[in-house]
Tab-separated table of C-alpha atoms in Angstrom:
chain	number	residue	atom	x	y	z
A	1	MET	CA	-19.575	1.390	20.680
A	2	SER	CA	-17.118	1.006	17.265
A	3	LEU	CA	-13.234	2.127	17.322
A	4	ARG	CA	-14.334	4.859	14.634
A	5	GLN	CA	-17.154	6.040	17.130
A	6	ARG	CA	-14.513	6.419	19.914
A	7	LEU	CA	-12.258	7.996	17.807
A	8	PHE	CA	-14.548	10.581	16.829
A	9	ARG	CA	-15.547	11.362	20.265
A	10	LEU	CA	-11.694	12.418	21.154
A	11	PRO	CA	-11.640	16.251	21.097
A	12	ARG	CA	-9.723	17.195	17.884
A	13	ASN	CA	-6.494	18.304	19.866
A	14	LEU	CA	-6.036	15.236	22.070
A	15	GLY	CA	-3.826	12.526	21.006
A	16	ALA	CA	-4.623	8.910	21.437
A	17	SER	CA	-3.404	9.252	25.347
A	18	GLY	CA	-5.715	12.192	25.759
A	19	SER	CA	-2.950	14.519	26.530
A	20	PRO	CA	-3.152	17.760	24.924
A	21	ARG	CA	-1.251	17.904	21.501
A	22	ARG	CA	-0.111	21.383	20.338
A	23	LEU	CA	-1.285	22.005	16.793
A	24	TRP	CA	1.759	22.957	14.523
A	25	TRP	CA	-0.798	25.045	12.460
A	26	SER	CA	-2.364	28.180	13.660
A	27	PRO	CA	-6.292	28.126	12.859
A	28	SER	CA	-7.942	31.060	11.840
A	29	LEU	CA	-11.430	32.048	12.751
A	30	ASP	CA	-12.355	30.636	9.182
A	31	THR	CA	-10.577	27.220	9.803
A	32	ILE	CA	-12.316	26.749	12.914
A	33	SER	CA	-15.992	27.278	11.332
A	34	LEU	CA	-14.882	24.789	8.576
A	35	VAL	CA	-13.967	21.730	11.337
A	36	GLY	CA	-17.113	20.586	11.659
A	37	SER	CA	-17.887	20.637	7.847
A	38	TRP	CA	-14.612	18.834	6.621
A	39	ARG	CA	-15.800	15.896	9.106
A	40	GLY	CA	-18.997	15.940	7.855
A	41	GLN	CA	-17.825	15.501	4.280
A	42	SER	CA	-15.413	13.203	4.937
A	43	SER	CA	-17.876	10.771	7.008
A	44	ARG	CA	-19.845	10.920	4.010
A	45	SER	CA	-17.108	9.233	2.013
A	46	PRO	CA	-17.472	7.581	-1.340
A	47	ALA	CA	-18.988	4.074	-2.014
A	48	HIS	CA	-16.293	3.281	-4.476
A	49	TRP	CA	-12.936	3.013	-4.656
A	50	ASN	CA	-12.512	4.444	-7.984
A	51	GLN	CA	-15.098	7.425	-7.538
A	52	VAL	CA	-12.535	8.359	-4.364
A	53	VAL	CA	-9.236	8.130	-6.195
A	54	SER	CA	-11.009	10.658	-8.959
A	55	GLU	CA	-11.996	12.817	-6.817
A	56	ALA	CA	-8.596	13.051	-4.899
A	57	GLU	CA	-6.865	13.135	-7.968
A	58	LYS	CA	-8.542	16.271	-8.773
A	59	ILE	CA	-7.372	18.001	-5.756
A	60	VAL	CA	-3.946	16.945	-6.841
A	61	GLY	CA	-3.847	18.526	-10.181
A	62	TYR	CA	-3.384	15.503	-12.371
A	63	PRO	CA	-3.100	11.721	-12.511
A	64	THR	CA	-0.214	10.400	-10.350
A	65	SER	CA	0.644	7.529	-12.549
A	66	PHE	CA	4.528	7.274	-13.381
A	67	MET	CA	3.257	6.700	-16.897
A	68	SER	CA	3.506	10.214	-17.872
A	69	LEU	CA	4.100	10.919	-21.534
A	70	ARG	CA	7.830	11.940	-20.961
A	71	CYS	CA	8.160	8.226	-19.664
A	72	LEU	CA	6.049	6.984	-22.185
A	73	LEU	CA	8.528	8.462	-25.143
A	74	SER	CA	11.686	7.716	-23.789
A	75	ASP	CA	13.746	5.359	-25.923
A	76	GLU	CA	14.486	2.557	-23.056
A	77	LEU	CA	11.221	2.370	-22.078
A	78	SER	CA	9.689	2.074	-25.811
A	79	ASN	CA	12.238	-0.547	-26.428
A	80	ILE	CA	11.426	-2.602	-22.990
A	81	ALA	CA	7.786	-2.533	-24.269
A	82	MET	CA	9.007	-4.039	-27.554
A	83	GLN	CA	10.671	-6.754	-25.731
A	84	VAL	CA	7.456	-7.263	-23.821
A	85	ARG	CA	5.409	-7.810	-26.737
A	86	LYS	CA	7.604	-10.890	-27.699
A	87	LEU	CA	5.957	-12.538	-24.320
A	88	VAL	CA	2.276	-12.298	-25.540
A	89	GLY	CA	0.907	-15.954	-26.122
A	90	THR	CA	3.310	-17.172	-22.693
A	91	GLN	CA	2.127	-17.522	-19.442
A	92	HIS	CA	4.830	-15.184	-17.945
A	93	PRO	CA	4.036	-13.187	-14.894
A	94	LEU	CA	5.689	-10.533	-16.199
A	95	LEU	CA	2.455	-9.868	-18.667
A	96	THR	CA	0.185	-9.731	-16.024
A	97	THR	CA	1.855	-7.130	-14.080
A	98	ALA	CA	2.340	-5.143	-17.650
A	99	ARG	CA	-1.264	-5.364	-18.337
A	100	GLY	CA	-2.169	-4.282	-15.000
A	101	LEU	CA	0.098	-0.862	-15.456
A	102	VAL	CA	-1.913	-0.129	-18.433
A	103	TYR	CA	-5.474	-1.158	-17.156
A	104	ASP	CA	-5.127	-0.573	-13.517
A	105	SER	CA	-9.112	-0.205	-13.099
A	106	ARG	CA	-8.789	-0.201	-9.202
A	107	HIS	CA	-6.433	2.433	-8.888
A	108	ASN	CA	-4.191	0.519	-6.824
A	109	LEU	CA	-0.773	0.947	-8.619
A	110	GLN	CA	-0.872	4.716	-8.357
A	111	LEU	CA	-2.140	4.643	-4.636
A	112	ARG	CA	0.938	5.914	-3.267
A	113	GLY	CA	1.976	8.258	-5.210
A	114	LEU	CA	-1.450	9.913	-4.996
A	115	VAL	CA	-1.185	9.669	-1.136
A	116	VAL	CA	2.507	11.536	-0.986
A	117	LEU	CA	0.754	14.299	-3.405
A	118	LEU	CA	-2.598	14.665	-0.901
A	119	ILE	CA	-0.221	14.475	2.042
A	120	SER	CA	2.363	17.411	0.918
A	121	LYS	CA	-0.944	19.695	-0.004
A	122	ALA	CA	-2.409	18.775	3.207
A	123	ALA	CA	0.463	19.847	5.150
A	124	GLY	CA	1.026	22.969	2.816
A	125	PRO	CA	4.161	24.840	3.072
A	126	SER	CA	6.467	25.301	6.255
A	127	SER	CA	6.805	28.269	8.298
A	128	MET	CA	10.602	28.045	7.732
A	129	LYS	CA	12.316	30.287	5.425
A	130	ALA	CA	14.207	27.404	3.955
A	131	SER	CA	11.006	25.822	2.484
A	132	CYS	CA	12.154	24.760	-0.867
A	133	GLN	CA	12.637	28.058	-2.260
A	134	ASN	CA	14.167	26.807	-5.414
A	135	TYR	CA	10.895	24.872	-6.510
A	136	ASP	CA	7.603	25.870	-7.858
A	137	MET	CA	4.529	25.121	-5.987
A	138	VAL	CA	1.590	23.975	-8.631
A	139	SER	CA	-1.626	23.337	-6.795
A	140	GLY	CA	-0.295	23.650	-3.396
A	141	ILE	CA	2.201	21.203	-3.898
A	142	TYR	CA	6.095	21.753	-4.411
A	143	SER	CA	7.475	20.157	-8.032
A	144	CYS	CA	10.130	18.239	-5.363
A	145	GLN	CA	7.376	16.792	-3.949
A	146	ARG	CA	5.773	15.644	-7.062
A	147	SER	CA	8.970	14.287	-8.255
A	148	LEU	CA	9.067	12.270	-4.987
A	149	ALA	CA	5.706	10.710	-5.976
A	150	GLU	CA	6.603	9.715	-9.105
A	151	ILE	CA	9.924	8.220	-7.230
A	152	THR	CA	7.676	6.277	-4.928
A	153	GLU	CA	5.538	4.815	-7.681
A	154	LEU	CA	8.940	3.904	-9.760
A	155	ILE	CA	10.047	2.093	-6.766
A	156	HIS	CA	6.603	0.497	-6.167
A	157	THR	CA	6.661	-0.657	-9.832
A	158	ALA	CA	10.174	-1.918	-9.957
A	159	LEU	CA	9.034	-4.554	-6.801
A	160	LEU	CA	6.291	-5.625	-8.717
A	161	VAL	CA	7.950	-6.097	-11.881
A	162	HIS	CA	10.803	-8.333	-10.144
A	163	ARG	CA	8.130	-10.034	-8.361
A	164	GLY	CA	7.310	-11.489	-11.516
A	165	ILE	CA	10.469	-13.304	-11.984
A	166	VAL	CA	9.943	-17.145	-12.232
A	167	ASN	CA	11.618	-20.129	-10.338
A	168	LEU	CA	12.682	-21.955	-13.310
A	169	ASN	CA	13.385	-24.825	-11.043
A	170	GLU	CA	9.704	-25.584	-10.024
A	171	LEU	CA	8.441	-25.002	-13.656
A	172	GLN	CA	5.821	-27.588	-14.896
A	173	SER	CA	4.913	-28.948	-18.024
A	174	SER	CA	1.616	-26.751	-17.883
A	175	ASP	CA	3.757	-23.520	-17.774
A	176	GLY	CA	4.690	-23.392	-20.867
A	177	PRO	CA	8.015	-23.805	-22.675
A	178	LEU	CA	11.339	-22.923	-20.792
A	179	LYS	CA	12.840	-20.450	-23.449
A	180	ASP	CA	9.899	-18.538	-22.932
A	181	MET	CA	10.181	-18.014	-18.868
A	182	GLN	CA	14.076	-17.718	-19.688
A	183	PHE	CA	13.776	-14.805	-21.528
A	184	GLY	CA	10.757	-13.405	-19.637
A	185	ASN	CA	13.043	-13.271	-16.794
A	186	LYS	CA	15.674	-11.771	-18.315
A	187	ILE	CA	13.078	-9.001	-19.428
A	188	ALA	CA	11.767	-8.586	-15.831
A	189	ILE	CA	15.042	-8.104	-14.478
A	190	LEU	CA	16.008	-5.592	-16.830
A	191	SER	CA	12.935	-3.668	-16.765
A	192	GLY	CA	13.182	-3.594	-12.998
A	193	ASP	CA	16.304	-2.498	-12.836
A	194	PHE	CA	15.497	0.038	-15.427
A	195	LEU	CA	12.846	1.476	-13.011
A	196	LEU	CA	14.708	1.441	-9.946
A	197	ALA	CA	18.018	3.345	-11.840
A	198	ASN	CA	15.728	6.054	-12.527
A	199	ALA	CA	14.424	6.342	-9.057
A	200	CYS	CA	17.665	6.364	-8.107
A	201	ASN	CA	18.497	9.073	-10.389
A	202	GLY	CA	15.670	10.994	-9.535
A	203	LEU	CA	16.410	11.115	-5.967
A	204	ALA	CA	20.230	12.757	-6.770
A	205	LEU	CA	18.485	15.413	-8.229
A	206	LEU	CA	16.274	16.572	-5.078
A	207	GLN	CA	19.300	16.966	-3.690
A	208	ASN	CA	18.255	16.282	0.126
A	209	THR	CA	20.674	13.773	2.018
A	210	LYS	CA	17.765	12.691	4.344
A	211	VAL	CA	15.045	12.040	1.711
A	212	VAL	CA	17.711	9.609	-0.019
A	213	GLU	CA	18.478	7.973	3.250
A	214	LEU	CA	14.509	7.630	3.879
A	215	LEU	CA	13.864	6.212	0.531
A	216	ALA	CA	17.110	4.208	0.616
A	217	SER	CA	16.155	2.688	4.174
A	218	ALA	CA	12.774	1.985	2.476
A	219	LEU	CA	14.260	0.113	-0.467
A	220	MET	CA	16.415	-1.982	2.244
A	221	ASP	CA	12.909	-2.661	3.975
A	222	LEU	CA	11.095	-3.766	0.944
A	223	VAL	CA	14.164	-6.040	-0.302
A	224	GLN	CA	13.805	-7.943	3.402
A	225	GLY	CA	10.044	-8.372	3.593
A	226	VAL	CA	10.020	-9.959	0.121
A	227	TYR	CA	13.174	-11.984	0.758
A	228	HIS	CA	11.304	-13.355	4.115
A	229	GLU	CA	8.142	-14.020	2.174
A	230	ASN	CA	10.135	-15.864	-0.504
A	231	SER	CA	11.880	-17.971	2.139
A	232	THR	CA	9.086	-18.854	3.792
A	233	SER	CA	7.055	-19.807	0.678
A	234	ALA	CA	9.901	-22.185	-0.314
A	235	LYS	CA	9.798	-24.443	2.976
A	236	GLU	CA	7.783	-27.286	2.461
A	237	ASN	CA	5.876	-26.742	5.998
A	238	TYR	CA	5.380	-23.269	5.239
A	239	ILE	CA	1.520	-23.734	5.735
A	240	THR	CA	1.822	-25.021	9.553
A	241	ASP	CA	4.382	-22.351	10.651
A	242	ASP	CA	3.263	-20.776	13.736
A	243	ILE	CA	3.564	-16.828	13.140
A	244	GLY	CA	1.663	-14.619	15.281
A	245	ILE	CA	-0.123	-11.829	14.421
A	246	SER	CA	2.610	-9.077	16.291
A	247	THR	CA	5.412	-11.306	13.951
A	248	TRP	CA	3.211	-10.543	10.482
A	249	LYS	CA	2.664	-7.068	11.280
A	250	GLU	CA	6.273	-6.409	11.715
A	251	GLN	CA	7.187	-8.343	8.172
A	252	THR	CA	4.143	-6.798	6.373
A	253	PHE	CA	5.140	-3.048	7.217
A	254	LEU	CA	8.653	-4.126	5.661
A	255	SER	CA	7.028	-5.699	2.559
A	256	HIS	CA	4.148	-3.277	2.215
A	257	GLY	CA	4.020	-0.609	4.513
A	258	ALA	CA	7.736	0.941	4.707
A	259	LEU	CA	7.892	2.589	1.487
A	260	LEU	CA	4.547	4.389	1.875
A	261	ALA	CA	5.147	5.428	5.343
A	262	LYS	CA	8.858	7.326	4.504
A	263	SER	CA	7.883	8.758	1.274
A	264	CYS	CA	5.428	10.288	3.359
A	265	GLN	CA	7.953	11.641	5.908
A	266	ALA	CA	10.032	12.193	3.223
A	267	ALA	CA	7.278	14.750	1.452
A	268	MET	CA	7.623	16.746	4.396
A	269	GLU	CA	11.453	16.953	5.019
A	270	LEU	CA	11.304	17.918	1.189
A	271	ALA	CA	8.899	20.987	2.590
A	272	LYS	CA	11.241	21.767	5.590
A	273	HIS	CA	8.922	20.566	8.477
A	274	GLY	CA	9.947	19.859	11.636
A	275	ALA	CA	9.959	16.484	13.576
A	276	GLU	CA	6.225	16.176	14.508
A	277	VAL	CA	5.094	16.774	11.201
A	278	GLN	CA	7.107	14.458	9.801
A	279	ASP	CA	5.820	12.064	12.372
A	280	MET	CA	2.686	12.543	12.030
A	281	ALA	CA	2.856	11.972	8.199
A	282	PHE	CA	4.827	8.760	8.734
A	283	GLN	CA	2.298	7.560	11.089
A	284	TYR	CA	-0.261	8.319	8.443
A	285	GLY	CA	1.353	6.264	5.514
A	286	LYS	CA	1.954	3.379	7.867
A	287	HIS	CA	-1.281	2.978	9.105
A	288	MET	CA	-3.021	3.232	5.916
A	289	ALA	CA	-0.615	1.058	4.404
A	290	MET	CA	-1.301	-1.569	6.746
A	291	SER	CA	-4.799	-1.025	6.263
A	292	HIS	CA	-4.775	-1.390	2.500
A	293	LYS	CA	-3.168	-4.732	2.743
A	294	ILE	CA	-5.489	-6.491	5.246
A	295	ASN	CA	-8.220	-5.212	3.032
A	296	SER	CA	-6.646	-6.980	0.429
A	297	ASP	CA	-6.014	-10.099	2.197
A	298	LEU	CA	-9.787	-10.461	3.355
A	299	GLN	CA	-10.887	-9.867	-0.192
A	300	PRO	CA	-11.084	-14.006	-1.116
A	301	PHE	CA	-13.115	-14.329	2.283
A	302	ILE	CA	-15.688	-11.454	1.732
A	303	LYS	CA	-16.425	-10.925	-1.886
A	304	GLU	CA	-20.067	-12.049	-2.611
A	305	LYS	CA	-18.721	-13.863	-5.971
A	306	THR	CA	-15.802	-16.096	-5.428
A	307	SER	CA	-14.832	-18.647	-7.910
A	308	ASP	CA	-14.213	-21.995	-6.005
A	309	SER	CA	-9.808	-21.987	-7.798
A	310	THR	CA	-9.638	-18.812	-6.215
A	311	THR	CA	-6.621	-18.927	-4.163
A	312	PHE	CA	-5.302	-16.882	-1.187
A	313	HIS	CA	-2.181	-16.911	0.728
A	314	LEU	CA	-1.967	-18.766	4.031
A	315	ASN	CA	0.374	-16.152	5.206
A	316	SER	CA	-2.329	-13.682	4.678
A	317	ALA	CA	-3.889	-11.649	7.743
A	318	PRO	CA	-7.402	-13.546	7.882
A	319	VAL	CA	-5.696	-16.972	7.787
A	320	VAL	CA	-3.066	-15.757	10.413
A	321	LEU	CA	-5.602	-14.644	12.797
A	322	HIS	CA	-7.531	-18.032	12.431
A	323	GLN	CA	-4.362	-19.908	12.912
A	324	GLU	CA	-3.680	-18.168	16.247
A	325	PHE	CA	-7.508	-18.247	17.881
A	326	LEU	CA	-7.289	-22.109	16.579
A	327	GLY	CA	-4.186	-23.147	17.758
A	328	ARG	CA	-1.301	-25.198	15.984
A	329	ASP	CA	-2.548	-28.228	16.175
A	330	LEU	CA	-6.178	-27.597	15.387
A	331	TRP	CA	-4.828	-25.595	12.349
A	332	ILE	CA	-2.573	-28.452	11.086
A	333	LYS	CA	-5.491	-30.943	11.355
A	334	GLN	CA	-7.942	-28.662	9.186
A	335	ILE	CA	-5.070	-28.171	6.605
A	336	GLY	CA	-5.205	-32.096	6.273
A	337	GLU	CA	-8.420	-32.175	5.891
A	338	ALA	CA	-8.643	-29.639	3.439
A	339	GLN	CA	-6.299	-31.626	1.140
A	340	GLU	CA	-7.402	-34.070	-1.534
A	341	LYS	CA	-4.706	-36.080	-3.476
A	342	GLY	CA	-1.930	-34.185	-2.260
A	343	ARG	CA	-3.457	-30.794	-3.470
A	344	LEU	CA	-5.153	-28.215	-1.228
A	345	ASP	CA	-8.791	-27.331	-1.681
A	346	TYR	CA	-9.063	-23.838	-1.082
A	347	ALA	CA	-12.690	-23.536	-1.620
A	348	LYS	CA	-13.115	-25.964	1.607
A	349	LEU	CA	-10.322	-24.379	3.455
A	350	ARG	CA	-12.038	-20.975	3.148
A	351	GLU	CA	-15.362	-21.925	4.103
A	352	THR	CA	-13.374	-23.387	7.099
A	353	ILE	CA	-11.703	-20.337	7.748
A	354	LYS	CA	-14.493	-18.210	7.357
A	355	ALA	CA	-16.659	-20.326	9.996
A	356	GLY	CA	-14.187	-19.203	12.498
A	357	LYS	CA	-13.067	-15.788	14.214
A	358	GLY	CA	-10.193	-15.399	11.547
A	359	VAL	CA	-12.236	-12.871	9.275
A	360	THR	CA	-13.896	-10.577	11.393
A	361	SER	CA	-10.723	-10.215	13.508
A	362	ALA	CA	-8.887	-9.356	10.369
A	363	ILE	CA	-11.803	-6.845	9.674
A	364	ASP	CA	-11.211	-5.357	13.523
A	365	LEU	CA	-7.570	-4.765	12.586
A	366	CYS	CA	-7.893	-3.289	9.130
A	367	ARG	CA	-10.544	-0.613	11.018
A	368	TYR	CA	-8.065	-0.579	13.821
A	369	HIS	CA	-5.137	0.638	11.595
A	370	GLY	CA	-7.642	2.976	9.284
A	371	ASN	CA	-7.967	4.431	12.516
A	372	LYS	CA	-4.644	5.351	13.708
A	373	ALA	CA	-4.250	6.770	10.020
A	374	LEU	CA	-7.447	9.098	11.007
A	375	GLU	CA	-5.698	10.096	14.248
A	376	ALA	CA	-2.383	10.864	12.572
A	377	LEU	CA	-4.522	13.564	10.714
A	378	GLU	CA	-5.873	14.967	13.468
A	379	SER	CA	-2.599	17.573	13.456
A	380	PHE	CA	-2.942	18.367	9.816
A	381	PRO	CA	-5.251	21.780	8.897
A	382	PRO	CA	-8.827	21.197	7.597
A	383	SER	CA	-8.559	21.166	3.747
A	384	GLU	CA	-9.909	19.131	0.594
A	385	ALA	CA	-6.708	17.259	0.780
A	386	ARG	CA	-6.974	16.488	4.085
A	387	SER	CA	-10.680	15.553	3.762
A	388	ALA	CA	-9.474	12.989	0.719
A	389	LEU	CA	-6.831	11.480	2.761
A	390	GLU	CA	-9.496	10.366	5.110
A	391	ASN	CA	-11.822	9.229	2.499
A	392	ILE	CA	-9.357	7.097	1.414
A	393	VAL	CA	-8.899	5.546	4.673
A	394	PHE	CA	-12.971	5.280	4.710
A	395	ALA	CA	-12.913	3.349	1.336
A	396	VAL	CA	-10.238	1.147	2.445
A	397	THR	CA	-12.290	0.179	5.807
A	398	ARG	CA	-15.598	-0.192	4.631
A	399	PHE	CA	-16.683	-3.547	4.263
A	400	SER	CA	-20.617	-3.207	4.461
């Protein structure tokens, strides 16, 4: 029996340990009659990611990308766009990031903001009288929560832009002229800082010190996680680092899970929900982000059509699990066998890893985190928004 099947066999008011969980929402007779129908709808999740995202966007009212008209028409962003155009024809990574912002065919960049809006609507207003009285509610979501979703996307996009900064000490002749890379780095730093400054300004306007603290700590986690990734990659022997899956999960939460988890918690704080609801929102964001990251790591190993030149990170989930099952000595031997003329043959190494247990174990881990995310949603009342959150999990954990 699969993890998902075992999870669905649990009573709806039971936690992971089987102890009764008190529901913070009061189910009416109409709500109780809908429980089965919402589950049925979620279990028939759409096959394609784009369809899942499109359906979710209809529920929250409009697409969630921060590239709204008021942002596009701002003088500052227009000036940055003009500077980025000067990089056309170069090989600076900032161009790839900018292209992804405009042509986001897989809707990955807007995922965090969308989840924040969905979980805000799924939780609904708090029973407390002080619940966002100064904010308007549109489509079941407070305007302050929509602002939070935009701030979350701004922070994530700023991180992507800053990640495009090139290490000039490692430039090769094939990378193009040095002056192009230097100019691209300046634009990446300035544009990333501009986005972060706008995010900080938006946080201040929310006038909620706990929300500011949550997002500030998430930003600190992001920096710490990325710093660790960069310092690890800079080592000459990083491909032989004996990193276990528990350490990998801790580091991945910092760099990929903290922002979504704490943004979901902050959305509940803005609606004045209690600690229990905030924790469930945090758990959903955490496990959803972890599952999404593992799914991304698996793509080079499960795609039907993968180019021989396709590379993958040697600290990705399938590789870490493969190394853990294999043992350090055999892993170093496989790395050596996959090297030709001092360069790593990723196609050969990929087939070696696929023949082991790393890929299947990573799929199981992805589904484990998906089920933990679904478990966190058990405390939320049945609704279209909760069903959409479940559909996102099903789409991320679907590999057949």
